[in-house]
mmCIF file of C-alpha atoms and ligand atoms in Angstrom:
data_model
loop_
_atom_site.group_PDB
_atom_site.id
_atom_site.type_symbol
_atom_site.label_atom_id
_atom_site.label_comp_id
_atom_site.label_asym_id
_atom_site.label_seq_id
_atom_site.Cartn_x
_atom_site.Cartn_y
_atom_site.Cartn_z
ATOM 1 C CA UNK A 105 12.612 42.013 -30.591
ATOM 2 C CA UNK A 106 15.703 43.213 -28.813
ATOM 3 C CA UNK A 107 18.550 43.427 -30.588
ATOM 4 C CA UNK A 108 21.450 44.138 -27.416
ATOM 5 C CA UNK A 109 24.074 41.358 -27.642
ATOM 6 C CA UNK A 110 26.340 43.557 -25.185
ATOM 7 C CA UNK A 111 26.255 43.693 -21.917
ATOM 8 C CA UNK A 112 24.252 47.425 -20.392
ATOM 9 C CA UNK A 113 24.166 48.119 -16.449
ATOM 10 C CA UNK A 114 20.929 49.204 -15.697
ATOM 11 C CA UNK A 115 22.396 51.993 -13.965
ATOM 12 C CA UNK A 116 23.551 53.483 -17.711
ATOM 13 C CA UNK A 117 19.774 54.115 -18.308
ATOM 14 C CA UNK A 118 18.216 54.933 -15.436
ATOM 15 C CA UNK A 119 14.583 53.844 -14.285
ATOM 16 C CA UNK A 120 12.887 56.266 -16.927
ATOM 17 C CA UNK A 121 15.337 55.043 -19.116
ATOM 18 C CA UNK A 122 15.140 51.862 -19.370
ATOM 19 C CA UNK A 123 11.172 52.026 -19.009
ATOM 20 C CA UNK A 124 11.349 53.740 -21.990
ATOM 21 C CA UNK A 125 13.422 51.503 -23.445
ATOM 22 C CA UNK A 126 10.544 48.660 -22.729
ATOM 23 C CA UNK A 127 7.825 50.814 -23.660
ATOM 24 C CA UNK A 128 9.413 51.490 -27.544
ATOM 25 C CA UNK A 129 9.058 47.808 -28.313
ATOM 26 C CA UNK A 130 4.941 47.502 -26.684
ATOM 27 C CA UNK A 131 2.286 48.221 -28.783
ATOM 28 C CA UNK A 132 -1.918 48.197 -27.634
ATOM 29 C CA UNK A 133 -3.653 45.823 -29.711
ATOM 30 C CA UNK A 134 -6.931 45.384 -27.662
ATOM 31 C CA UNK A 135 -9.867 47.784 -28.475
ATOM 32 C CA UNK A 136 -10.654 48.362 -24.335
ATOM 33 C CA UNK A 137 -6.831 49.547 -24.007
ATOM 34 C CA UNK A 138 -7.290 53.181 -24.186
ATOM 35 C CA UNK A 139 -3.936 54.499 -22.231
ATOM 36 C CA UNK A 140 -0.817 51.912 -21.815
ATOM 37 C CA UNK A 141 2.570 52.660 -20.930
ATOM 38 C CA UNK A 142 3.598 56.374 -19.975
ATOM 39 C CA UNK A 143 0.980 58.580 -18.053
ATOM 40 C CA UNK A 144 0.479 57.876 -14.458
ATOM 41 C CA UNK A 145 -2.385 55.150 -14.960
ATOM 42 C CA UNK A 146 -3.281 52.987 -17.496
ATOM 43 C CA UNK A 147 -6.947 53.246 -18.987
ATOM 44 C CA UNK A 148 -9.101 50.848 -20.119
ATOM 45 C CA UNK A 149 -12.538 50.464 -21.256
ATOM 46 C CA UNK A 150 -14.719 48.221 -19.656
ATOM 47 C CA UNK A 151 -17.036 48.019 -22.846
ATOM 48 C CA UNK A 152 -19.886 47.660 -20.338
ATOM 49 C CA UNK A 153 -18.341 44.091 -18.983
ATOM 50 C CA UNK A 154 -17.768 43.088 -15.638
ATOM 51 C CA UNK A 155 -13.827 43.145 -15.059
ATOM 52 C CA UNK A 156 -11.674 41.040 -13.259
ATOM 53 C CA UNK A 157 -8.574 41.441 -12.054
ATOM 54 C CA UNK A 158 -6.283 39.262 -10.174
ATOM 55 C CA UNK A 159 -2.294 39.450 -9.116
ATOM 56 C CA UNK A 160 0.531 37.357 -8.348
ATOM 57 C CA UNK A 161 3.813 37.289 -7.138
ATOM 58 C CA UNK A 162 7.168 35.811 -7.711
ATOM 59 C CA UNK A 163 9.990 35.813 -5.850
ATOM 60 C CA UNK A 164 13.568 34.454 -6.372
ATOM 61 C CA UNK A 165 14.346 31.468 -4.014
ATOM 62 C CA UNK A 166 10.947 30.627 -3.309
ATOM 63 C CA UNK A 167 9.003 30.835 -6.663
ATOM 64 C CA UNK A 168 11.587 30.108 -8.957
ATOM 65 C CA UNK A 169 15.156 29.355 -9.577
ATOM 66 C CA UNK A 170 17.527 31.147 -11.951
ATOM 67 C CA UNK A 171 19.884 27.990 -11.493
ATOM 68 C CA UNK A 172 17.400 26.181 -14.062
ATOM 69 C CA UNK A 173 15.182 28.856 -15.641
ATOM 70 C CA UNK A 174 16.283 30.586 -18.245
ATOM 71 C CA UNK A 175 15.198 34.175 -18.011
ATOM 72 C CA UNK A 176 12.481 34.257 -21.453
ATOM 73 C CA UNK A 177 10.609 31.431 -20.123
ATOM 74 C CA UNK A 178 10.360 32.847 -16.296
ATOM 75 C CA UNK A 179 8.686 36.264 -18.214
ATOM 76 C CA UNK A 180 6.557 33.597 -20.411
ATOM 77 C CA UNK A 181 5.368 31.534 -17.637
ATOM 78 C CA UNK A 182 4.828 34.825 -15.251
ATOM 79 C CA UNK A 183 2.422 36.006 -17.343
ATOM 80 C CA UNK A 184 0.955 32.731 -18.241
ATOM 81 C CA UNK A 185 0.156 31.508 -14.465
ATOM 82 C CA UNK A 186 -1.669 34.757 -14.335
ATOM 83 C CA UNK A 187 -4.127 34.596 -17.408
ATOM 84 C CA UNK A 188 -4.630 31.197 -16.140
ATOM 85 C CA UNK A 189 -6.371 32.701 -13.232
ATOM 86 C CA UNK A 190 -8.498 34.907 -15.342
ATOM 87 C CA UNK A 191 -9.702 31.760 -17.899
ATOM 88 C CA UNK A 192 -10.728 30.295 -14.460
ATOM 89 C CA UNK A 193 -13.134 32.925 -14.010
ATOM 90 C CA UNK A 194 -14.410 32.290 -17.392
ATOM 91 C CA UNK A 195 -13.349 35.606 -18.223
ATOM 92 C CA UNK A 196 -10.982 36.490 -21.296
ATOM 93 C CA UNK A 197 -8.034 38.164 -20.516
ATOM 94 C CA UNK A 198 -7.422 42.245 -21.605
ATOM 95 C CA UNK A 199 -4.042 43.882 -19.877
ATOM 96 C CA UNK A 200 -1.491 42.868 -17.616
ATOM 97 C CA UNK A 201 1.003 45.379 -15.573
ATOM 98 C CA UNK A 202 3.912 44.455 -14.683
ATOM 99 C CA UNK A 203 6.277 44.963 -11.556
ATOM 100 C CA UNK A 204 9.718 44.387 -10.978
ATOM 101 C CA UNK A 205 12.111 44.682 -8.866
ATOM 102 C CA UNK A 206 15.714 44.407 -9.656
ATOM 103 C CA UNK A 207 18.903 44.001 -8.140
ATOM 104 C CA UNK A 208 21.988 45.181 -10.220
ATOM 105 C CA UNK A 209 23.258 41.760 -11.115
ATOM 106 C CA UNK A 210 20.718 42.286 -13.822
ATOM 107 C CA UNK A 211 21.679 44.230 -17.086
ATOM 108 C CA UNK A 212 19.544 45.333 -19.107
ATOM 109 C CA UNK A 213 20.069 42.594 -21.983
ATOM 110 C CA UNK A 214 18.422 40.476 -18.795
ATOM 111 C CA UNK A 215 15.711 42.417 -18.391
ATOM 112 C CA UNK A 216 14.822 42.486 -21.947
ATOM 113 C CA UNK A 217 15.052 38.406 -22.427
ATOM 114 C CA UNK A 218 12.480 38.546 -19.107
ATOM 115 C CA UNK A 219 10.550 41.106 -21.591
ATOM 116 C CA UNK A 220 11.050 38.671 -24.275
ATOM 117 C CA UNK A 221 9.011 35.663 -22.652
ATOM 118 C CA UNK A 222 6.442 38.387 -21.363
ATOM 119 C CA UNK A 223 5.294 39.688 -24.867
ATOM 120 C CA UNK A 224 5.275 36.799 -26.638
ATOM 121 C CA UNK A 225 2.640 35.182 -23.795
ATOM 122 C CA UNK A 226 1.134 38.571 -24.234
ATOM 123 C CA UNK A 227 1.069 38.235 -27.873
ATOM 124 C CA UNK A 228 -0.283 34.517 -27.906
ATOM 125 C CA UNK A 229 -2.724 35.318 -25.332
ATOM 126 C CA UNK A 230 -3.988 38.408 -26.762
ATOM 127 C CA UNK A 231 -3.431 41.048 -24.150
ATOM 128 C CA UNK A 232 -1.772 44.460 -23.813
ATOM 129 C CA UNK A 233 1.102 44.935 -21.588
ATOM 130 C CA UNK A 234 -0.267 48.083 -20.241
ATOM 131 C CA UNK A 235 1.941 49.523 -17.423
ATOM 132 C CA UNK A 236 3.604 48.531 -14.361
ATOM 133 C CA UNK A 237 6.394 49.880 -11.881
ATOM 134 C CA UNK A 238 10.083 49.264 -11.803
ATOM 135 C CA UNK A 239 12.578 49.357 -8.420
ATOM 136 C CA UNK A 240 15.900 48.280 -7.578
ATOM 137 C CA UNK A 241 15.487 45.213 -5.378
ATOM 138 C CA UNK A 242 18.368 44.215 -2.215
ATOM 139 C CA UNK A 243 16.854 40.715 -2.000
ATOM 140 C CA UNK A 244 17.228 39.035 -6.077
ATOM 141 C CA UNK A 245 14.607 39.346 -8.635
ATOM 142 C CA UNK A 246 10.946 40.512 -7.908
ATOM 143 C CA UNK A 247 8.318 39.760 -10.332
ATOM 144 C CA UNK A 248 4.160 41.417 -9.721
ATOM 145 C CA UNK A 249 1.991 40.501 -12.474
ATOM 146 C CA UNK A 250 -1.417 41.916 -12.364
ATOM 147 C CA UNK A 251 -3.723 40.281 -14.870
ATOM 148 C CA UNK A 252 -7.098 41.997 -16.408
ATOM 149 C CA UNK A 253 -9.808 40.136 -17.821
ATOM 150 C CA UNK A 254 -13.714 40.601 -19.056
ATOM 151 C CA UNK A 255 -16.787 38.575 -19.513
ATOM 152 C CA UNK A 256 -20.387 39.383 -19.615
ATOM 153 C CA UNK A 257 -21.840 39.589 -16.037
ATOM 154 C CA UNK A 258 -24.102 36.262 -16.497
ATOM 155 C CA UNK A 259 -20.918 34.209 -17.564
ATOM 156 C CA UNK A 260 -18.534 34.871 -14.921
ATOM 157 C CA UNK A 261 -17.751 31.704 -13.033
ATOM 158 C CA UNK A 262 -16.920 31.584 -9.310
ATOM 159 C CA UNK A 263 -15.735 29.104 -7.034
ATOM 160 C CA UNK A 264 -18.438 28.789 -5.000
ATOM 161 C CA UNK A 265 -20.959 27.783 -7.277
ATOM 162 C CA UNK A 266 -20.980 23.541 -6.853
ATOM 163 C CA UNK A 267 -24.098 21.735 -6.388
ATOM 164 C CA UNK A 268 -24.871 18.615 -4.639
ATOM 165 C CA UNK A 269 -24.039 15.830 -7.222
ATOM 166 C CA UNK A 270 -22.058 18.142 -9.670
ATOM 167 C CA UNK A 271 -19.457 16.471 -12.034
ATOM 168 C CA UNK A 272 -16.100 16.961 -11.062
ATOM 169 C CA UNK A 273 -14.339 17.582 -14.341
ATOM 170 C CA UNK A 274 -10.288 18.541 -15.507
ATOM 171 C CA UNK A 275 -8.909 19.452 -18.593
ATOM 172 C CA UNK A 276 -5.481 17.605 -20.023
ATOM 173 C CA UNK A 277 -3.344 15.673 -17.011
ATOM 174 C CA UNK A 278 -2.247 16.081 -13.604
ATOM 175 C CA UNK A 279 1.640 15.940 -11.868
ATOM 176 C CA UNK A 280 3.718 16.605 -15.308
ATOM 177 C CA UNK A 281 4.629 19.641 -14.098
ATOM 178 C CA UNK A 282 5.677 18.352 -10.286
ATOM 179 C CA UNK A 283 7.806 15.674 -12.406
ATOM 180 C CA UNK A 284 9.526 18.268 -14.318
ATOM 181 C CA UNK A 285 10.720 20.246 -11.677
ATOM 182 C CA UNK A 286 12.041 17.125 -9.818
ATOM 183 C CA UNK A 287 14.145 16.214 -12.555
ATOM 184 C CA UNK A 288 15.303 19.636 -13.059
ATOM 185 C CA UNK A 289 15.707 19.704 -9.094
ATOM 186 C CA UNK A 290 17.866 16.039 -9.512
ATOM 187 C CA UNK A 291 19.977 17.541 -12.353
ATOM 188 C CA UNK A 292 20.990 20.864 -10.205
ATOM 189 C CA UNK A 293 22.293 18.735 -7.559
ATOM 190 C CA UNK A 294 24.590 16.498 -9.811
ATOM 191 C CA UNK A 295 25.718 19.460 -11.140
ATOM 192 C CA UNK A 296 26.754 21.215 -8.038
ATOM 193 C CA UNK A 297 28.225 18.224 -7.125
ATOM 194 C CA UNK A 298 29.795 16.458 -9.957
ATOM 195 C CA UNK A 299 29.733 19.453 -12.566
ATOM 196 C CA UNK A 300 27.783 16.937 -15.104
ATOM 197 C CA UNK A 301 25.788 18.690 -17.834
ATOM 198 C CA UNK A 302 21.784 18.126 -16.984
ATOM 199 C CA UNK A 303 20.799 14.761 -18.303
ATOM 200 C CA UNK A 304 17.423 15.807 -19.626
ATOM 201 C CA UNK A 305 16.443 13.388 -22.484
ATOM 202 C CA UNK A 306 13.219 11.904 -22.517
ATOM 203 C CA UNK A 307 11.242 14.392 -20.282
ATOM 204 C CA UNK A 308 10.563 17.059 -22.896
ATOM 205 C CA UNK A 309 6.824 16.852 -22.163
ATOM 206 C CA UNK A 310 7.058 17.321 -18.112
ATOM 207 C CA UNK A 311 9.905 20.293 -18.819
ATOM 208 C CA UNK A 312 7.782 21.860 -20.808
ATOM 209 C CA UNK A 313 5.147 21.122 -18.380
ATOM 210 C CA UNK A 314 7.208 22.796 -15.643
ATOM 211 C CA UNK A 315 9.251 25.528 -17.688
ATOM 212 C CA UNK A 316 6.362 26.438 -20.374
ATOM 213 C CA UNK A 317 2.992 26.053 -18.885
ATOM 214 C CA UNK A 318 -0.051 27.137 -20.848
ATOM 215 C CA UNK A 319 -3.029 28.610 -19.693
ATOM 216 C CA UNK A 320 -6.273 26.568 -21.136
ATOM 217 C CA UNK A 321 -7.689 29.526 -22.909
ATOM 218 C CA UNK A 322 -8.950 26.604 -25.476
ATOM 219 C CA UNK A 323 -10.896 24.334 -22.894
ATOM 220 C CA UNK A 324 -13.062 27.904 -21.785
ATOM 221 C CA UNK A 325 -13.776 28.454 -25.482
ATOM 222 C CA UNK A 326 -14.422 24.499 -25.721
ATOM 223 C CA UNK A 327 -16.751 24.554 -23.177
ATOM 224 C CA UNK A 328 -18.525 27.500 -24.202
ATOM 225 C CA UNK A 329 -18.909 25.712 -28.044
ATOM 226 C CA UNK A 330 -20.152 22.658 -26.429
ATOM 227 C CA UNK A 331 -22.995 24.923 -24.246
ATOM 228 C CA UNK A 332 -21.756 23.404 -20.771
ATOM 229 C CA UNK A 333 -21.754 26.170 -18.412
ATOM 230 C CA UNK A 334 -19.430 24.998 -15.370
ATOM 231 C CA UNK A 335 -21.189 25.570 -12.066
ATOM 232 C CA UNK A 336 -17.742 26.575 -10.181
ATOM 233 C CA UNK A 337 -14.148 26.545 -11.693
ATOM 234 C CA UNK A 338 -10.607 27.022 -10.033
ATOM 235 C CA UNK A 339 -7.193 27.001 -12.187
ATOM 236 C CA UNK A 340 -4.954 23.978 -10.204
ATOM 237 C CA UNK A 341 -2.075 25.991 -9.149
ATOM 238 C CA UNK A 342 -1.410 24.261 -5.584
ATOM 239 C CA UNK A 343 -2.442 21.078 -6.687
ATOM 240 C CA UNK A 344 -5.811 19.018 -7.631
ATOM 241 C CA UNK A 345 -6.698 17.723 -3.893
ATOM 242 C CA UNK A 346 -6.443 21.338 -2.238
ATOM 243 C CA UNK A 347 -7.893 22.737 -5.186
ATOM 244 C CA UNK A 348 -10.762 20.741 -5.433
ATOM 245 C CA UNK A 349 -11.038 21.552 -2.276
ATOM 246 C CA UNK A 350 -11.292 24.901 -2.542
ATOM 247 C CA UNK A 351 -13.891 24.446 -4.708
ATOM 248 C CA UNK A 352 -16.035 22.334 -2.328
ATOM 249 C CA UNK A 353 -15.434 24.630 0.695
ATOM 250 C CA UNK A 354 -16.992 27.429 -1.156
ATOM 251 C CA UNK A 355 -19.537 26.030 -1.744
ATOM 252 C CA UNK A 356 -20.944 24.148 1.425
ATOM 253 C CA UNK A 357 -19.999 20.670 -0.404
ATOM 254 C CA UNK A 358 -17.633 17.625 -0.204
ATOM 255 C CA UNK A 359 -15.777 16.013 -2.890
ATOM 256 C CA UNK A 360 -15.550 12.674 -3.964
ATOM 257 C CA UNK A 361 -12.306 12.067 -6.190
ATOM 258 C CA UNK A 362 -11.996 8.387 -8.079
ATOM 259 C CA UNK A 363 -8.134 7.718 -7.959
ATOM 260 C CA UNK A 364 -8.309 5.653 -11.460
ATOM 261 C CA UNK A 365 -9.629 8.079 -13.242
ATOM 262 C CA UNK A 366 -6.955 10.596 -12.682
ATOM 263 C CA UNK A 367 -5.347 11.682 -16.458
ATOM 264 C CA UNK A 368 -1.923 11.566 -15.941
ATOM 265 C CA UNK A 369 0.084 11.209 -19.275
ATOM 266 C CA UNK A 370 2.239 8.193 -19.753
ATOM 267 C CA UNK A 371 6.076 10.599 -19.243
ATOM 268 C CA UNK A 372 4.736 11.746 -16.142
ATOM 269 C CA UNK A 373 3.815 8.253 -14.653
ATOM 270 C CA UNK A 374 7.423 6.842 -16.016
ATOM 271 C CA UNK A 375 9.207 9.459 -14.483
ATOM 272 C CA UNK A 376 7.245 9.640 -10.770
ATOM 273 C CA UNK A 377 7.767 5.688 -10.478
ATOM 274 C CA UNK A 378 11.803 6.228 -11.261
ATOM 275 C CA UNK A 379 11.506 8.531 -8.380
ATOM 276 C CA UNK A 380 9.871 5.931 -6.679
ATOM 277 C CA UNK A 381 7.418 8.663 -6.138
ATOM 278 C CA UNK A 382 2.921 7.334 -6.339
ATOM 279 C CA UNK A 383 1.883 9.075 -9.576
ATOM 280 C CA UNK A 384 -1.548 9.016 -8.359
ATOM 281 C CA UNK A 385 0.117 11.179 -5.274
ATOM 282 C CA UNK A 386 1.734 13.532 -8.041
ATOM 283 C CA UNK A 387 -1.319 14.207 -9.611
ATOM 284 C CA UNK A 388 -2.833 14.989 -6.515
ATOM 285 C CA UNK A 389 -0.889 17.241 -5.070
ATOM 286 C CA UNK A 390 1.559 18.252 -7.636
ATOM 287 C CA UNK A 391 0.458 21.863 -8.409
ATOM 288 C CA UNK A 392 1.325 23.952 -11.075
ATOM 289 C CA UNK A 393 -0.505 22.249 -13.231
ATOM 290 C CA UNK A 394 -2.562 25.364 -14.486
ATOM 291 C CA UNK A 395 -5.367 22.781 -15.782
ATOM 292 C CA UNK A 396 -8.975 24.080 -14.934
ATOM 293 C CA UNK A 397 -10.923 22.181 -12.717
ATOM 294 C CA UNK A 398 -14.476 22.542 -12.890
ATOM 295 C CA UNK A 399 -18.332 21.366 -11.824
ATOM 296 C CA UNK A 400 -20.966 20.888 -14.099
ATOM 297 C CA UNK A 401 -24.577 19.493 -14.164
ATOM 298 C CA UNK A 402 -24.785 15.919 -14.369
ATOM 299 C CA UNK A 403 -27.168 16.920 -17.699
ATOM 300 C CA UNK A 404 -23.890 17.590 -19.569
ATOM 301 C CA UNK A 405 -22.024 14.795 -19.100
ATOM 302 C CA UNK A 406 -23.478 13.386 -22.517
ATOM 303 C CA UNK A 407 -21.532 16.782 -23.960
ATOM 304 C CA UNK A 408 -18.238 16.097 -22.439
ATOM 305 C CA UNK A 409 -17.686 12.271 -21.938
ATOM 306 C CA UNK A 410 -15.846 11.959 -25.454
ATOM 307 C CA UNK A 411 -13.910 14.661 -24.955
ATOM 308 C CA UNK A 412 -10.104 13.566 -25.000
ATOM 309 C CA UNK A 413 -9.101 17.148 -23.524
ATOM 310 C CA UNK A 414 -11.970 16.423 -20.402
ATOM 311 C CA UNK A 415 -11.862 13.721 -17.513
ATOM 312 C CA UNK A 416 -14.697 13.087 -14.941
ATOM 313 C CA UNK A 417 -12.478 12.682 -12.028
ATOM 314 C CA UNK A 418 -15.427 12.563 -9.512
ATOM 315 C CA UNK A 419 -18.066 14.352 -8.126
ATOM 316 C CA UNK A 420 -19.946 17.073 -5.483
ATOM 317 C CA UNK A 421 -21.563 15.278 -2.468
ATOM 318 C CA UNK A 422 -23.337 16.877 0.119
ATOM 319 C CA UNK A 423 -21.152 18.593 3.063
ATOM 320 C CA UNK A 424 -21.148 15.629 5.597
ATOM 321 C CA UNK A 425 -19.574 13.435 3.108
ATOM 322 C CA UNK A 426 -16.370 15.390 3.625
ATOM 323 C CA UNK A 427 -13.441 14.899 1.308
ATOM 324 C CA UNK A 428 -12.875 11.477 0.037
ATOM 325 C CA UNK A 429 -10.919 9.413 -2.238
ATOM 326 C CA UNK A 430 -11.939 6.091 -4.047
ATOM 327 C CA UNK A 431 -9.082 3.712 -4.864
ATOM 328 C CA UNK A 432 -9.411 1.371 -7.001
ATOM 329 C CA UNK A 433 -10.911 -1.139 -5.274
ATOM 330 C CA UNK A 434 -14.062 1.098 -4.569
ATOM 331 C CA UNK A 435 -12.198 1.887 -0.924
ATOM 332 C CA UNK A 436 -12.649 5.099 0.688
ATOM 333 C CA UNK A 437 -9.781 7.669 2.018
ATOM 334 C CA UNK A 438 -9.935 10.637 3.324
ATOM 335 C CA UNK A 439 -8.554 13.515 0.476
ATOM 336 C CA UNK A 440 -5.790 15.738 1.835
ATOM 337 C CA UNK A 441 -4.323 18.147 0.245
ATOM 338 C CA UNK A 442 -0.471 18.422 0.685
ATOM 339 C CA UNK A 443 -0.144 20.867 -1.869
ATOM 340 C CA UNK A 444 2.631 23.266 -1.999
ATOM 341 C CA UNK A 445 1.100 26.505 0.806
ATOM 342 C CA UNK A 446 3.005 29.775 0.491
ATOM 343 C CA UNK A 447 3.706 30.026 4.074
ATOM 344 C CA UNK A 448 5.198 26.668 4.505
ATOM 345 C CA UNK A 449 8.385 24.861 2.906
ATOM 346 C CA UNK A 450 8.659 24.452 -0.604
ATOM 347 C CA UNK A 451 7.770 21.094 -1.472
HETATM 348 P P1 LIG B 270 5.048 56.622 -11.150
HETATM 349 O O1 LIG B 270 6.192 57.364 -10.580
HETATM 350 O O2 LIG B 270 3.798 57.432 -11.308
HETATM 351 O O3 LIG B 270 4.826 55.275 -10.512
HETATM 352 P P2 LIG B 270 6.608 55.405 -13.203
HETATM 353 O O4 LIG B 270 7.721 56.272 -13.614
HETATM 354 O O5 LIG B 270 6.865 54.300 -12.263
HETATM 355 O O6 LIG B 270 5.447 56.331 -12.676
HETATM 356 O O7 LIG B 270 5.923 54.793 -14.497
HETATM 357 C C1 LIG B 270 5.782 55.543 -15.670
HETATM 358 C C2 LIG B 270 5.022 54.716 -16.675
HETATM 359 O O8 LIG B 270 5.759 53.562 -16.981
HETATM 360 C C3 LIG B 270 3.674 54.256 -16.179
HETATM 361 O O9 LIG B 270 2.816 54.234 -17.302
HETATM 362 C C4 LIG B 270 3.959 52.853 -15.705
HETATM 363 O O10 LIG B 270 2.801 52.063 -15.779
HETATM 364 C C5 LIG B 270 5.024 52.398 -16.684
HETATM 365 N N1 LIG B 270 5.956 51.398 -16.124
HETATM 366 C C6 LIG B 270 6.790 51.538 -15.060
HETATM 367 N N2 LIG B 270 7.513 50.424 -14.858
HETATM 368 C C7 LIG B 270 7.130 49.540 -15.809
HETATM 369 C C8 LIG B 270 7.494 48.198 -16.131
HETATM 370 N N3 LIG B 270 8.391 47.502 -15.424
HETATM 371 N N4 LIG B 270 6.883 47.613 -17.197
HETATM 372 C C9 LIG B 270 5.956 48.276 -17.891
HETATM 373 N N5 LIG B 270 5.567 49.524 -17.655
HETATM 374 C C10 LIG B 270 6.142 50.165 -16.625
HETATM 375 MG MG1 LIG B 271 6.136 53.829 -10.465
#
């Protein structure tokens, strides 16, 4: 797509020239993009939809790590985690814009592999790259994705839709991701301290989990060919406890998780024991996920029960019932959710 092998300061090009730069290699593809890059607003046509929109944003040192992530797969996954949010609305996503700021340790040959990740997800996905802003950062790498989406006003989903006895339904399995970044996490450390190259064989599946998330684009078209309309849906970023959670606060319910039933693929369960780490635990609270975890009528569960990409994980109770966890055993525990909060420490 790029084709710099050199090494450019940003400060050869200039903002406006290196915008322009970007802007030469990003075509429109979607009908509702009427205006991308280069005027002072993007435009887009609503095609008489409701729209939604939602943002994130990344920071160096507390969302991610350029120790371990290469540059194309931080611009793949940025844009991912963000049309995850929009599937979870059971909306398609249109346009993203993108903001950035950078410090001058970045050339532009960094900027473009960043690019690189960002229009491929865009191109996978399906959605423009539409506009965005650009500034010189004191404090690392700065990352805004905003995220566009639209569905038909009757199929929007929102969290707060649950009703008393509601399935409690995921898509593919918990805590690979959480795994993956704790072996990337182990491997920085012997590095820094014995210079060893990253012993990373046998956890392709939670690396990719970690580095490469995808957004489940394919369980909101599933679940729209097998005519089961979720009642609420949330994307697990923080983690399947809080996010379930979520879900229940909103709407006026408590949850009732079964702690066998949790899907958590066979690499992921290895790797948490070797940690000595509770997979169950790691699928609770791992985050990052991006799996969608929805509610549905009790009616459908004769639609989804085969489904190898769906798990009935538990279900909606009525508010008093609080948040609860069944072992395996059929005992009771309160749920907590220890998932990773923005405002606390990392882990
Ligand atoms: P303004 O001064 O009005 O904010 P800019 O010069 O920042 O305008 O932006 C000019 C155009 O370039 C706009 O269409 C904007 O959306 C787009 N743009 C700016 N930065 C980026 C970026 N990092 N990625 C994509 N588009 C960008
Ligand atoms: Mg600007």
């Amino acid at each position: 797509m790029f084709d710099n092998t050199k090494r450019t300061e940003l400060s050869e090009l200039g903002e406006f020239g290196l915008i322009e730069h970007l802007a030469s290699r990003i075509e429109l593809e979607q009908p509702s993009s009427i205006k991308g890059i280069g005027d002072d607003a993007a435009v887009i046509d609503p095609q008489g939809l409701h729209q939604v929109v939602t943002t994130d944003l990344l920071l160096e040192g507390v969302h991610f790590d350029l120790g371990y992530v290469p540059l194309k797969h931080l611009g793949y996954k940025a844009i991912v985690v963000n049309l995850s949010d929009v599937y979870a609305m059971n909306a398609t996503p249109r346009q993203v814009t993108v903001a950035l700021g950078l410090s001058n340790r970045f050339p532009l040959e960094a900027v473009e592999e960043l690019y690189e990740g960002m229009l491929l997800a865009c191109t996978k996905y399906g959605v423009d790259l539409v506009g965005g802003d650009t500034s010189s950062s004191n404090s690392g790498l700065v990352i805004s994705i905003t995220a566009i989406g639209a569905a038909p006003k009757e199929e929007v989903v929102y969290r707060n839709g649950a009703r008393e006895h509601d399935l409690l339904v995921v898509s593919g399995d918990l805590g690979g991701a959480y795994m993956g970044l704790q072996v990337l996490e182990r491997e920085k450390a012997v590095f820094k301290e014995t210079g060893a190259q990253p012993d990373l064989v046998g956890h392709d599946y939670i690396l990719e989990r970690q580095l490469k998330p995808e957004a489940r684009r394919d369980i909101v078209e599933l679940l729209k060919k097998l005519d089961v309309r979720p009642t609420s849906m949330i994307d697990i970023s923080d983690g399947l406890a809080s996010d379930a959670m979520h879900i229940a606060r909103a709407s006026g319910l408590g949850v009732t998780i079964h702690d066998d039933k949790l899907p958590i693929d066979p690499e992921t369960y290895r790797t948490a024991r070797g940690f000595d780490l509770d997979p169950s635990t790691c699928a609770l609270n791992g985050g990052e996920d991006y799996e969608l975890l929805f509610t549905c009528a009790l009616t459908d569960h004769e639609k989804i029960k085969a489904n190898p990409n769906l798990t009935v994980i538990g279900h909606m109770t009525e508010e008093g019932a609080g948040y609860r966890l069944v072992d395996g055993q059929g005992g009771l525990h309160p749920l907590r959710a220890q998932g990773w909060d923005a405002f606390l420490s990392k882990d």
